[in-house]
PDB file of C-alpha atoms and ligand atoms in Angstrom:
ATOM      1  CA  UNK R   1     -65.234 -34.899  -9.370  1.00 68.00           C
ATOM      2  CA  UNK R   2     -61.512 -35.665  -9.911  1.00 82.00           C
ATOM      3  CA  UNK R   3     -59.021 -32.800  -9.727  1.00 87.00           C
ATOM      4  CA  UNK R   4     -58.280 -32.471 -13.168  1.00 84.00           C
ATOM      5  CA  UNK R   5     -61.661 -32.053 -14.846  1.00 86.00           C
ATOM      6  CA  UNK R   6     -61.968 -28.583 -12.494  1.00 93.00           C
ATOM      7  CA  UNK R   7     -62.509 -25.782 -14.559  1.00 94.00           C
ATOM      8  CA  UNK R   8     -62.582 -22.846 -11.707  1.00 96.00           C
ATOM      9  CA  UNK R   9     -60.869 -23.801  -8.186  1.00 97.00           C
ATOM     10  CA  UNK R  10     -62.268 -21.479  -5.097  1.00 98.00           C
ATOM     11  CA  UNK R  11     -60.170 -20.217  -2.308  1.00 98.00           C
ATOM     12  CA  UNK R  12     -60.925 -19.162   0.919  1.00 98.00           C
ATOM     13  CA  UNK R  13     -57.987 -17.086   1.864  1.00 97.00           C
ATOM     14  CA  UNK R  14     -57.550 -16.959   5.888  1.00 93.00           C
ATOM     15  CA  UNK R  15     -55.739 -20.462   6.700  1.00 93.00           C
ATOM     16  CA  UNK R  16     -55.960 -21.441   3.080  1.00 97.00           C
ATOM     17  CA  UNK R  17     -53.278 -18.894   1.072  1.00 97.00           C
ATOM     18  CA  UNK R  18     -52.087 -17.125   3.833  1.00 95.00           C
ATOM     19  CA  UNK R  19     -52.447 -16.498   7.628  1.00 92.00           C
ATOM     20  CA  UNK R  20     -51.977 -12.897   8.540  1.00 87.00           C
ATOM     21  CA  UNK R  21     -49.659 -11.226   6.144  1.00 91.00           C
ATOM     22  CA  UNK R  22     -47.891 -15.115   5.318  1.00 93.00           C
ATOM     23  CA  UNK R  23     -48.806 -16.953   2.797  1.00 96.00           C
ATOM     24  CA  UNK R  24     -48.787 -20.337   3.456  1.00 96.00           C
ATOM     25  CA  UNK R  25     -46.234 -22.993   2.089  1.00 94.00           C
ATOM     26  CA  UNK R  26     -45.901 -22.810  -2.083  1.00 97.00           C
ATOM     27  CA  UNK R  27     -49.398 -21.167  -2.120  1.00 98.00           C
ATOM     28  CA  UNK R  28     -48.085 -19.034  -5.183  1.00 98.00           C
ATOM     29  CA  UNK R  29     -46.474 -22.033  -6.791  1.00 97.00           C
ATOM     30  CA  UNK R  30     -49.471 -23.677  -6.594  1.00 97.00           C
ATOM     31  CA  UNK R  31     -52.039 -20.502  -7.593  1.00 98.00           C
ATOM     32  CA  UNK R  32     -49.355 -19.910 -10.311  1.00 97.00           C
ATOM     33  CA  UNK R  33     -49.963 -23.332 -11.568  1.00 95.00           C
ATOM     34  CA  UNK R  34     -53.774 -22.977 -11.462  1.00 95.00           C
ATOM     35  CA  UNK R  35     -54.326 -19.779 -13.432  1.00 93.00           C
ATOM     36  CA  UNK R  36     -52.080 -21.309 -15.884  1.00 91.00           C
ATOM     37  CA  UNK R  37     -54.681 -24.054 -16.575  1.00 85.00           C
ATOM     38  CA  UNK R  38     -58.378 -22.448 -15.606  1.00 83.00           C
ATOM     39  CA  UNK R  39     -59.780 -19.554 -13.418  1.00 90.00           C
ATOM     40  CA  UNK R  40     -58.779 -19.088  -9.825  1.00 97.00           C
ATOM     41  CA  UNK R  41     -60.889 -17.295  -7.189  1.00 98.00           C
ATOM     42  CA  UNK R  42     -60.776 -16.146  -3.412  1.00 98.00           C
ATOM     43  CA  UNK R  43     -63.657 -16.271  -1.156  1.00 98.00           C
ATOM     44  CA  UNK R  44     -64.342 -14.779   2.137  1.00 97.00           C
ATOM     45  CA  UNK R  45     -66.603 -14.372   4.164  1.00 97.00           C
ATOM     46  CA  UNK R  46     -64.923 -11.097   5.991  1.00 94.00           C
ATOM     47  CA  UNK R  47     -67.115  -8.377   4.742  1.00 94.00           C
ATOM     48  CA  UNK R  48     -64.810  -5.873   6.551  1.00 93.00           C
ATOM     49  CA  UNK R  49     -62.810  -5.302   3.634  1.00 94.00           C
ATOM     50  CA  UNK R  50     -63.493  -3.988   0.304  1.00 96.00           C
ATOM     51  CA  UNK R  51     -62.124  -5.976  -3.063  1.00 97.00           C
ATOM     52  CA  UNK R  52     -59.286  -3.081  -3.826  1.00 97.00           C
ATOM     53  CA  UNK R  53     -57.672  -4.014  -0.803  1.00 97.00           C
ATOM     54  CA  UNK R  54     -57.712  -7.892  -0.773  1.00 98.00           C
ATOM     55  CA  UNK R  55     -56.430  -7.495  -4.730  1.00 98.00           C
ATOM     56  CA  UNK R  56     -53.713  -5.359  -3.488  1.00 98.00           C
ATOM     57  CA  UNK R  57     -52.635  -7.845  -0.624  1.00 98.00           C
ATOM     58  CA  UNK R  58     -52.174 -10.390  -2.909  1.00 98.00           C
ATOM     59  CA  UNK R  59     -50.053  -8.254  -5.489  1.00 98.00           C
ATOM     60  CA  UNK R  60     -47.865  -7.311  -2.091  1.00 97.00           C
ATOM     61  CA  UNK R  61     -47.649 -11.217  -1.701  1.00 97.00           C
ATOM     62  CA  UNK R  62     -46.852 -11.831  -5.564  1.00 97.00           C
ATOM     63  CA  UNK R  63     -50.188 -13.049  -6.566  1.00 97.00           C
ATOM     64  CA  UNK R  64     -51.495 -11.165  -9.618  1.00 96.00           C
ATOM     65  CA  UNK R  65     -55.399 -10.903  -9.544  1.00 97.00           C
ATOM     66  CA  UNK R  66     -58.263  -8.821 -10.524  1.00 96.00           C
ATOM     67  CA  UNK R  67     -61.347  -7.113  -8.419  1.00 96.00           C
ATOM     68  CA  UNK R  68     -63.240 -10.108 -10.849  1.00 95.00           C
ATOM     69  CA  UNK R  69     -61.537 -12.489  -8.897  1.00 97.00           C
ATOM     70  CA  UNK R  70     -62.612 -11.915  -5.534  1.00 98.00           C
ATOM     71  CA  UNK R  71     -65.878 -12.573  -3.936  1.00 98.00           C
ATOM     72  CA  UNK R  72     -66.500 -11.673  -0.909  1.00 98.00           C
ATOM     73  CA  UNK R  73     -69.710 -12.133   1.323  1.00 98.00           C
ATOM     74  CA  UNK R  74     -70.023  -7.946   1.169  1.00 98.00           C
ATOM     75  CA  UNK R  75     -70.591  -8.770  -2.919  1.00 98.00           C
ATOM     76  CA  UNK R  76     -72.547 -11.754  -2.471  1.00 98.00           C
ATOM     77  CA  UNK R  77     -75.212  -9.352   0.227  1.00 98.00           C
ATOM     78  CA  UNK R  78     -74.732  -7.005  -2.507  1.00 98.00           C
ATOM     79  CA  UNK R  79     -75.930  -8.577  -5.428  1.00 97.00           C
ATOM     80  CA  UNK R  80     -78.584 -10.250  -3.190  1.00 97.00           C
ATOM     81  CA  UNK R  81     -80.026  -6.770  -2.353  1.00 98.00           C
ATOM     82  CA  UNK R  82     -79.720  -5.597  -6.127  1.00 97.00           C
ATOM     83  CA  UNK R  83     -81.617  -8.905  -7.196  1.00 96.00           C
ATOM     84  CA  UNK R  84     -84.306  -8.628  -4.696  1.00 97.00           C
ATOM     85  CA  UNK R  85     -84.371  -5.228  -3.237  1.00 97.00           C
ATOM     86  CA  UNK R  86     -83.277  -3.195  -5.661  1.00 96.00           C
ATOM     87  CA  UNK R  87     -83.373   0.503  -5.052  1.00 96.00           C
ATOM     88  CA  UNK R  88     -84.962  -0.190  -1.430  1.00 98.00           C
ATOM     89  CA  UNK R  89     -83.324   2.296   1.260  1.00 98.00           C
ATOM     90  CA  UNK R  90     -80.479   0.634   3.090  1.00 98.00           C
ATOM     91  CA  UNK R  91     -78.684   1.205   5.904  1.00 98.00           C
ATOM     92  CA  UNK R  92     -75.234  -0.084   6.198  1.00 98.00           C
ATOM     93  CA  UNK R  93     -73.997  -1.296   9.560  1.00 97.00           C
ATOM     94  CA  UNK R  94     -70.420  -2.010   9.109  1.00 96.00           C
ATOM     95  CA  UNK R  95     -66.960  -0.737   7.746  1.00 96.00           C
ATOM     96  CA  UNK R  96     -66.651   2.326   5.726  1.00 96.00           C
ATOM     97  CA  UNK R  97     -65.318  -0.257   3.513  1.00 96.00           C
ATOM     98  CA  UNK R  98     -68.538  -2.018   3.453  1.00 97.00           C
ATOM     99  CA  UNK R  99     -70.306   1.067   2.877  1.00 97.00           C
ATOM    100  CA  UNK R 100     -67.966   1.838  -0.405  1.00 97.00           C
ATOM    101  CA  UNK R 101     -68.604  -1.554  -1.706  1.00 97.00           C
ATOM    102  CA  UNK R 102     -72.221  -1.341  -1.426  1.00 98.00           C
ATOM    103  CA  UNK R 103     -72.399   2.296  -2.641  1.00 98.00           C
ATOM    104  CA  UNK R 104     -70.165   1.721  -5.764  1.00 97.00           C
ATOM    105  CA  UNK R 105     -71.928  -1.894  -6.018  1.00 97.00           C
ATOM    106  CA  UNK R 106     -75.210   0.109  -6.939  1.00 98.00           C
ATOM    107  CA  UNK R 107     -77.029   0.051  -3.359  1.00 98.00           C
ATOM    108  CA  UNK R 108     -78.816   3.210  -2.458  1.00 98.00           C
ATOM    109  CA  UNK R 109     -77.398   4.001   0.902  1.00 98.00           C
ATOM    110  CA  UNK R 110     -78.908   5.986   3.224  1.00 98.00           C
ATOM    111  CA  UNK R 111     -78.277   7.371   6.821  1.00 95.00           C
ATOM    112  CA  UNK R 112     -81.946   7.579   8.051  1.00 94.00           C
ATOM    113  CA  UNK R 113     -85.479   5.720   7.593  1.00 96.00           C
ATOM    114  CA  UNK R 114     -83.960   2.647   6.292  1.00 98.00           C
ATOM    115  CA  UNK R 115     -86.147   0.341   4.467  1.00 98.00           C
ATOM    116  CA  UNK R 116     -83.135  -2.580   5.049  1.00 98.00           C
ATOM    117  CA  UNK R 117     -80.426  -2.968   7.195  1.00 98.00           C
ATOM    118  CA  UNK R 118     -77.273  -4.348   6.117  1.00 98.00           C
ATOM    119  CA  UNK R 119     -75.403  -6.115   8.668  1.00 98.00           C
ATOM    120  CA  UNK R 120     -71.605  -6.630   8.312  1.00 97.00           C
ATOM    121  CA  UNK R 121     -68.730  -6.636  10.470  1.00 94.00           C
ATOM    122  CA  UNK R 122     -67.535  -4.084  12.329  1.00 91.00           C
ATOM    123  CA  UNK R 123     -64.836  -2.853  14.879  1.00 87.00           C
ATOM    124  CA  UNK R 124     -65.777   0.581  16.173  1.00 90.00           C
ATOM    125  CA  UNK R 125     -68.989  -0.405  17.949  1.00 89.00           C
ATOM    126  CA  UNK R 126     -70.725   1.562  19.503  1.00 91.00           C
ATOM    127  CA  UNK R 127     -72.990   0.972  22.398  1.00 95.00           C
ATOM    128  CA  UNK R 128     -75.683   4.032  20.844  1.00 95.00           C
ATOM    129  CA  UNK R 129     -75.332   2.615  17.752  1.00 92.00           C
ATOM    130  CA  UNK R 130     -76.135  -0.756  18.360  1.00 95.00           C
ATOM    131  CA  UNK R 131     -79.463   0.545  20.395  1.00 97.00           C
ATOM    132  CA  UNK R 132     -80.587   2.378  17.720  1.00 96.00           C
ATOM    133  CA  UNK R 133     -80.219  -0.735  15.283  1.00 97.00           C
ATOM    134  CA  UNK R 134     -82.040  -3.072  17.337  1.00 98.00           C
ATOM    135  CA  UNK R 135     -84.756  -0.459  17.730  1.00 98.00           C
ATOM    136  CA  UNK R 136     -85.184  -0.065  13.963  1.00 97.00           C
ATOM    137  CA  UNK R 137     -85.641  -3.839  13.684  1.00 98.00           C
ATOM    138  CA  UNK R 138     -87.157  -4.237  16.639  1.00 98.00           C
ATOM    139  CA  UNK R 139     -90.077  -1.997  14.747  1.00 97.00           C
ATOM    140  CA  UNK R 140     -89.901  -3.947  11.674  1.00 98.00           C
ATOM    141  CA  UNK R 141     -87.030  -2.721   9.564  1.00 98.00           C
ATOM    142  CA  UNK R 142     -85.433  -6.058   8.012  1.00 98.00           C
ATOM    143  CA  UNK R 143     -81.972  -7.418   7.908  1.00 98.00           C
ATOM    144  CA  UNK R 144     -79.561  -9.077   6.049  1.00 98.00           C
ATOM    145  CA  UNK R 145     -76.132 -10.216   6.725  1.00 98.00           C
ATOM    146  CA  UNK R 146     -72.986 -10.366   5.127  1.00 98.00           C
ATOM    147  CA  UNK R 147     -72.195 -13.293   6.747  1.00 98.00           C
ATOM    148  CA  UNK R 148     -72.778 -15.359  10.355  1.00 97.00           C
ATOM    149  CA  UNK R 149     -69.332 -16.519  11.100  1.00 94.00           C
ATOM    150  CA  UNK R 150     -69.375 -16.808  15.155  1.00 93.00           C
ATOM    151  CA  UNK R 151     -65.462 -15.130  15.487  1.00 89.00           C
ATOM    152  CA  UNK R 152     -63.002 -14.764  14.181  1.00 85.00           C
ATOM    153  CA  UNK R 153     -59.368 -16.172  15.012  1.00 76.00           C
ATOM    154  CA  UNK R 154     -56.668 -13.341  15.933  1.00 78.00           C
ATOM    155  CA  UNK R 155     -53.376 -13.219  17.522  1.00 75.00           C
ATOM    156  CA  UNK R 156     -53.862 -14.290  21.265  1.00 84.00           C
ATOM    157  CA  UNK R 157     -57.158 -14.649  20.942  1.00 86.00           C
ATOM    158  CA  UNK R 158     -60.564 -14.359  19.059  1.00 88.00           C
ATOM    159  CA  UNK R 159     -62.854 -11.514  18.003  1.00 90.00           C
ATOM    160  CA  UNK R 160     -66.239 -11.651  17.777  1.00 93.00           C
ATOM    161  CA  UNK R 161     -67.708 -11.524  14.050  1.00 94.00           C
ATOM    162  CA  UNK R 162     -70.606 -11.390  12.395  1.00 96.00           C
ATOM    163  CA  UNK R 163     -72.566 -14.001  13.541  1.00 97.00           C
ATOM    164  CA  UNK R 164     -72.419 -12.747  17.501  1.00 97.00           C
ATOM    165  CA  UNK R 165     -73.779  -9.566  16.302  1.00 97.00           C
ATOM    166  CA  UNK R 166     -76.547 -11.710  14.326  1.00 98.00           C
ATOM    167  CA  UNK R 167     -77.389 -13.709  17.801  1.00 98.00           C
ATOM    168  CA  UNK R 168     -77.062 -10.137  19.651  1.00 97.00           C
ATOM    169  CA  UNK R 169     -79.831  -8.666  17.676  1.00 98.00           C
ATOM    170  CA  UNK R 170     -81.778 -11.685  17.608  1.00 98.00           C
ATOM    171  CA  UNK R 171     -82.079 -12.045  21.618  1.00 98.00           C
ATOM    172  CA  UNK R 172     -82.957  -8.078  21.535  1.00 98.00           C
ATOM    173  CA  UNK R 173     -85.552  -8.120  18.651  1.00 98.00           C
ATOM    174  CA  UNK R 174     -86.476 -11.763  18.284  1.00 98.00           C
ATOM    175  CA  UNK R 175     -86.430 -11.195  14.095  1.00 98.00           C
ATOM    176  CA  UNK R 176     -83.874 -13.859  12.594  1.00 98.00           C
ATOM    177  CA  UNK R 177     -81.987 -12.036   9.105  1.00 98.00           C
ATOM    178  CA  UNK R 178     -83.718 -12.228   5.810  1.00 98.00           C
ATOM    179  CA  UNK R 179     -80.867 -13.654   4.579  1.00 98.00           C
ATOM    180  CA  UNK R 180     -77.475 -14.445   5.987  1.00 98.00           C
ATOM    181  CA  UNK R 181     -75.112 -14.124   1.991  1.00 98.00           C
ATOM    182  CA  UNK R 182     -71.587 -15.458   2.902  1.00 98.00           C
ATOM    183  CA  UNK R 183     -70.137 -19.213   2.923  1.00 98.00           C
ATOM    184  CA  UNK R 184     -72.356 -21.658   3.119  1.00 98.00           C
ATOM    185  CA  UNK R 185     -75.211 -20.092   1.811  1.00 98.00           C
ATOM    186  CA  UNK R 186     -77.155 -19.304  -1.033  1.00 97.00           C
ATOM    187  CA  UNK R 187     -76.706 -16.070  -2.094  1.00 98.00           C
ATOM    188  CA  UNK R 188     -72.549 -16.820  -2.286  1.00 98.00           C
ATOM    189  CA  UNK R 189     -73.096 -20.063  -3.743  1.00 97.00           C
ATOM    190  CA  UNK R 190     -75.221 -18.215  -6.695  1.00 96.00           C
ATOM    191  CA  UNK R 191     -72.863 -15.092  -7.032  1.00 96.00           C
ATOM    192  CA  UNK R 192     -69.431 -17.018  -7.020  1.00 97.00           C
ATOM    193  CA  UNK R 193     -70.685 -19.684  -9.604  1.00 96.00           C
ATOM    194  CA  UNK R 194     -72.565 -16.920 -11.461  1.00 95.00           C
ATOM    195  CA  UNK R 195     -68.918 -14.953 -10.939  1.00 94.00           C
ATOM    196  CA  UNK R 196     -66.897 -17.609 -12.116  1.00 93.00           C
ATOM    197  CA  UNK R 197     -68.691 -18.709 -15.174  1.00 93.00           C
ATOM    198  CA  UNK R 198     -69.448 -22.239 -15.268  1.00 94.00           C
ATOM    199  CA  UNK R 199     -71.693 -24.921 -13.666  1.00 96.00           C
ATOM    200  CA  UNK R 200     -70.843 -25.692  -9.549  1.00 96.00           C
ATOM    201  CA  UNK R 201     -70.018 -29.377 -10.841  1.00 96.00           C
ATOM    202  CA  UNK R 202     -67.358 -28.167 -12.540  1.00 95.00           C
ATOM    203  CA  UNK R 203     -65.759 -26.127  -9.529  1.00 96.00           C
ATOM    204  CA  UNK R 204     -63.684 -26.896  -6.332  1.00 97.00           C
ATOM    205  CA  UNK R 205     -63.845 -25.410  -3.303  1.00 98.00           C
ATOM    206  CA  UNK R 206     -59.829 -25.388  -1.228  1.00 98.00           C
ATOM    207  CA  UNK R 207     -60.662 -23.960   2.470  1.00 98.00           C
ATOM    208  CA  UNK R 208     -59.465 -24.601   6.240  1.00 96.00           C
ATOM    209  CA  UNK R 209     -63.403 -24.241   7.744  1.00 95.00           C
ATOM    210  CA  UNK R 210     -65.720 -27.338   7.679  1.00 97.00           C
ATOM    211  CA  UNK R 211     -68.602 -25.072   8.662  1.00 96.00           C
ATOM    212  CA  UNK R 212     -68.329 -22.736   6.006  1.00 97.00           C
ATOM    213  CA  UNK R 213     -65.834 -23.254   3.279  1.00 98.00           C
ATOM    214  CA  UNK R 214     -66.728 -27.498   2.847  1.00 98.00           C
ATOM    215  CA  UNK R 215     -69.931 -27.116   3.717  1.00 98.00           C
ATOM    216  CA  UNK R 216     -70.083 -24.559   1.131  1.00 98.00           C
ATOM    217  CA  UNK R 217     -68.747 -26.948  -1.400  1.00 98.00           C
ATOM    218  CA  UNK R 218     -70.988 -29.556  -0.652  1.00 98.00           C
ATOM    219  CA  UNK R 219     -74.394 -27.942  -0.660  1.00 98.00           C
ATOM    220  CA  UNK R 220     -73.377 -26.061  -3.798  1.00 97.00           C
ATOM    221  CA  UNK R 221     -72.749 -29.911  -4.951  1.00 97.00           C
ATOM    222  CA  UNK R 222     -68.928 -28.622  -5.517  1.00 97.00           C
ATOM    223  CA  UNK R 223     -65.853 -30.552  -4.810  1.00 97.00           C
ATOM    224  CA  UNK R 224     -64.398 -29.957  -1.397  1.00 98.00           C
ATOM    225  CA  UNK R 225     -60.656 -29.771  -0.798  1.00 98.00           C
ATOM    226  CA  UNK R 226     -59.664 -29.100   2.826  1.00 98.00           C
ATOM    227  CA  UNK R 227     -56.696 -27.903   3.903  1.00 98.00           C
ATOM    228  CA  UNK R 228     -55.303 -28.340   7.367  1.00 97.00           C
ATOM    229  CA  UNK R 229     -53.528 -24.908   8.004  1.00 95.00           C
ATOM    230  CA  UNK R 230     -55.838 -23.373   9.505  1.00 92.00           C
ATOM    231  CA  UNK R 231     -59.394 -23.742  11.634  1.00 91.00           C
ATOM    232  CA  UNK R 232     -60.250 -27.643  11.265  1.00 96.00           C
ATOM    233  CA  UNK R 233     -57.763 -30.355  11.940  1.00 97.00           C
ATOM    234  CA  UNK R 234     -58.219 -33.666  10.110  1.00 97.00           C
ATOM    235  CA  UNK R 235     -59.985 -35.222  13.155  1.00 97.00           C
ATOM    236  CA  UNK R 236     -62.747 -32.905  13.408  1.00 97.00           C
ATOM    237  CA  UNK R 237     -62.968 -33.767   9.307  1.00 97.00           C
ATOM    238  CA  UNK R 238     -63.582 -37.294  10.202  1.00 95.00           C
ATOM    239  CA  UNK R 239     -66.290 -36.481  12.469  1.00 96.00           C
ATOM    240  CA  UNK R 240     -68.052 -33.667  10.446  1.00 97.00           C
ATOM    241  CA  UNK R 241     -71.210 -34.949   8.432  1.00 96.00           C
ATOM    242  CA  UNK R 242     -69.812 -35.839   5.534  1.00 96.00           C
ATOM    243  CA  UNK R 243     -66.168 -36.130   5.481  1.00 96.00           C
ATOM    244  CA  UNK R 244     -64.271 -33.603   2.497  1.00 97.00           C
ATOM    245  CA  UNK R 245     -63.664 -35.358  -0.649  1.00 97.00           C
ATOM    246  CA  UNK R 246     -59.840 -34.156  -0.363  1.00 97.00           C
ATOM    247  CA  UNK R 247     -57.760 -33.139   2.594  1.00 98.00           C
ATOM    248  CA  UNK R 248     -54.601 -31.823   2.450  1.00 98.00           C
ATOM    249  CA  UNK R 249     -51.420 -30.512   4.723  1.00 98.00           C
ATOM    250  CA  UNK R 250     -51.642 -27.656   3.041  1.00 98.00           C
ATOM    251  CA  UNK R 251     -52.327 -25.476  -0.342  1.00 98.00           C
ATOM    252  CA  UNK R 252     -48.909 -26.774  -1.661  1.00 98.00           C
ATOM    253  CA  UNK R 253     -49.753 -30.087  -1.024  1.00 97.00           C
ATOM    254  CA  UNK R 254     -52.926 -29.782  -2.671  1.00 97.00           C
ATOM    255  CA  UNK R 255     -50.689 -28.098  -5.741  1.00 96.00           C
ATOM    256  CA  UNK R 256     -48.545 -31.759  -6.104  1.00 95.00           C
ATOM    257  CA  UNK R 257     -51.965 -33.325  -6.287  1.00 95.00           C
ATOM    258  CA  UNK R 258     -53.362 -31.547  -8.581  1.00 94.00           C
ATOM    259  CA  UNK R 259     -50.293 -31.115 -10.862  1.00 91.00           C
ATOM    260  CA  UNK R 260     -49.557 -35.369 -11.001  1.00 89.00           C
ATOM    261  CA  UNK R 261     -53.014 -35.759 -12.100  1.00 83.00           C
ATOM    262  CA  UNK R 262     -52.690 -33.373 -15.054  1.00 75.00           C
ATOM    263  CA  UNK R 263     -49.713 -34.552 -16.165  1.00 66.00           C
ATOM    264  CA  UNK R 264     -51.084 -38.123 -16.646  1.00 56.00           C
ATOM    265  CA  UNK R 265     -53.979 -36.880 -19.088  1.00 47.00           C
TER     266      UNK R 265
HETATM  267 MG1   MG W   1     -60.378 -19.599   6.368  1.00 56.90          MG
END
């Protein structure tokens, strides 16, 4: 698909618009640019924090959005458990942020005799906790999670994410996830096309990760845009699967792209 015939461009957001509380070079020019001509959204697969928040980070950093133009892998677990669970008794094992979001997203969470488990990401582990989780699965209680990224890059160093918890339980109960929701899979491709209102052709997904963010874009038959600002350089592109359709320095080279090809139609 060639830039200018997108009609809703994607963005991941860690290593794509900003990294830590920076946003990356002429990310606003180049987001200001975008909502001028179509819809812009941000995708992430950190489940840690609720919609309010990310909308609010980007106001601090200029960028004017909506709750509507988030997604996150908490909403995409969300709306998978409304479509195919709905009303079942769920547990929530994450940030009280995850619980709001799945409370005020229509989930009916409870603190005891789960029916499901949702599995997100979460800092103040503890050792009890995690016992008791593996126990409930362990006897047959099933799981879904937000997402199955392996860590997740800090300063000086990495934290474990989602997807170490995932292989944790797995070793201790031998019962994979129902579903894991986040980038690439399923239940975020659905939601974020469903979200943004038109067909996946017709979108564009701009992210740092080949793992999640491209590979995203190409099962959901999207176009894929990488950036190199953050997790994947433009060697481990080359050697990935199927190589990106676009790469780019960064999101404000990826703006000068996209803005020469509009102007010539
Ligand atoms: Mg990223």
């Amino acid at each position: 698909m060639n830039l200018e015939c997108v009609q809703c461009f994607m963005f991941d957001l860690d290593g794509t618009v900003w990294l830590s509380d920076t946003l990356l070079p002429r990310a606003k020019e180049t987001l200001d640019f975008l909502r001028a001509r179509g819809k812009v959204m941000y995708l992430t697969n950190n489940a840690s924090v609720s919609r309010e928040k990310y909308v609010e980070k980007l106001a601090r950093l200029s960028i004017p959005a909506s709750v509507y133009d988030v997604y996150t892998s908490a909403t995409a677990a969300i709306d998978y458990i409304n479509a195919n669970m709905k009303g079942a008794r769920v547990y929530v094992f994450g940030t009280t942020d995850l619980v709001q979001e799945a409370r005020d997203g229509g989930v009916n969470v409870c603190e005891k005799e789960p029916e499901l488990i949702l599995l997100g990401f979460k800092t103040d582990l503890n050792f009890n906790d995690l016992s008791a989780l593996c126990t409930a699965i362990r006897n047959g209680v099933p799981y879904v999670a937000t997402h199955a990224d392996p860590f997740c890059p800090v300063e000086g160093g990495i934290i474990p994410d989602a997807g170490a918890f995932i292989s944790l339980i797995q070793t201790a109960t031998g019962k994979k996830p129902l579903a894991v929701c986040g980038k690439p899979y399923e239940p975020m491709l659905a939601g974020a096309v469903k979200a943004c209102g038109t067909e996946a052709k017709y979108c564009a997904m701009v992210g740092d990760r080949l793992s999640t963010d491209m590979e995203f874009a190409m099962r959901g038959g999207m176009t894929s845009v990488l950036v190199l600002t953050g997790d994947a350089t433009k060697a481990d592109a080359e050697k990935y699967r199927r190589a990106p359709d676009y790469v780019f320095n960064d999101i404000g080279e990826f703006g000068d792209a996209v803005k020469s090809r509009c102007r010539k139609i």
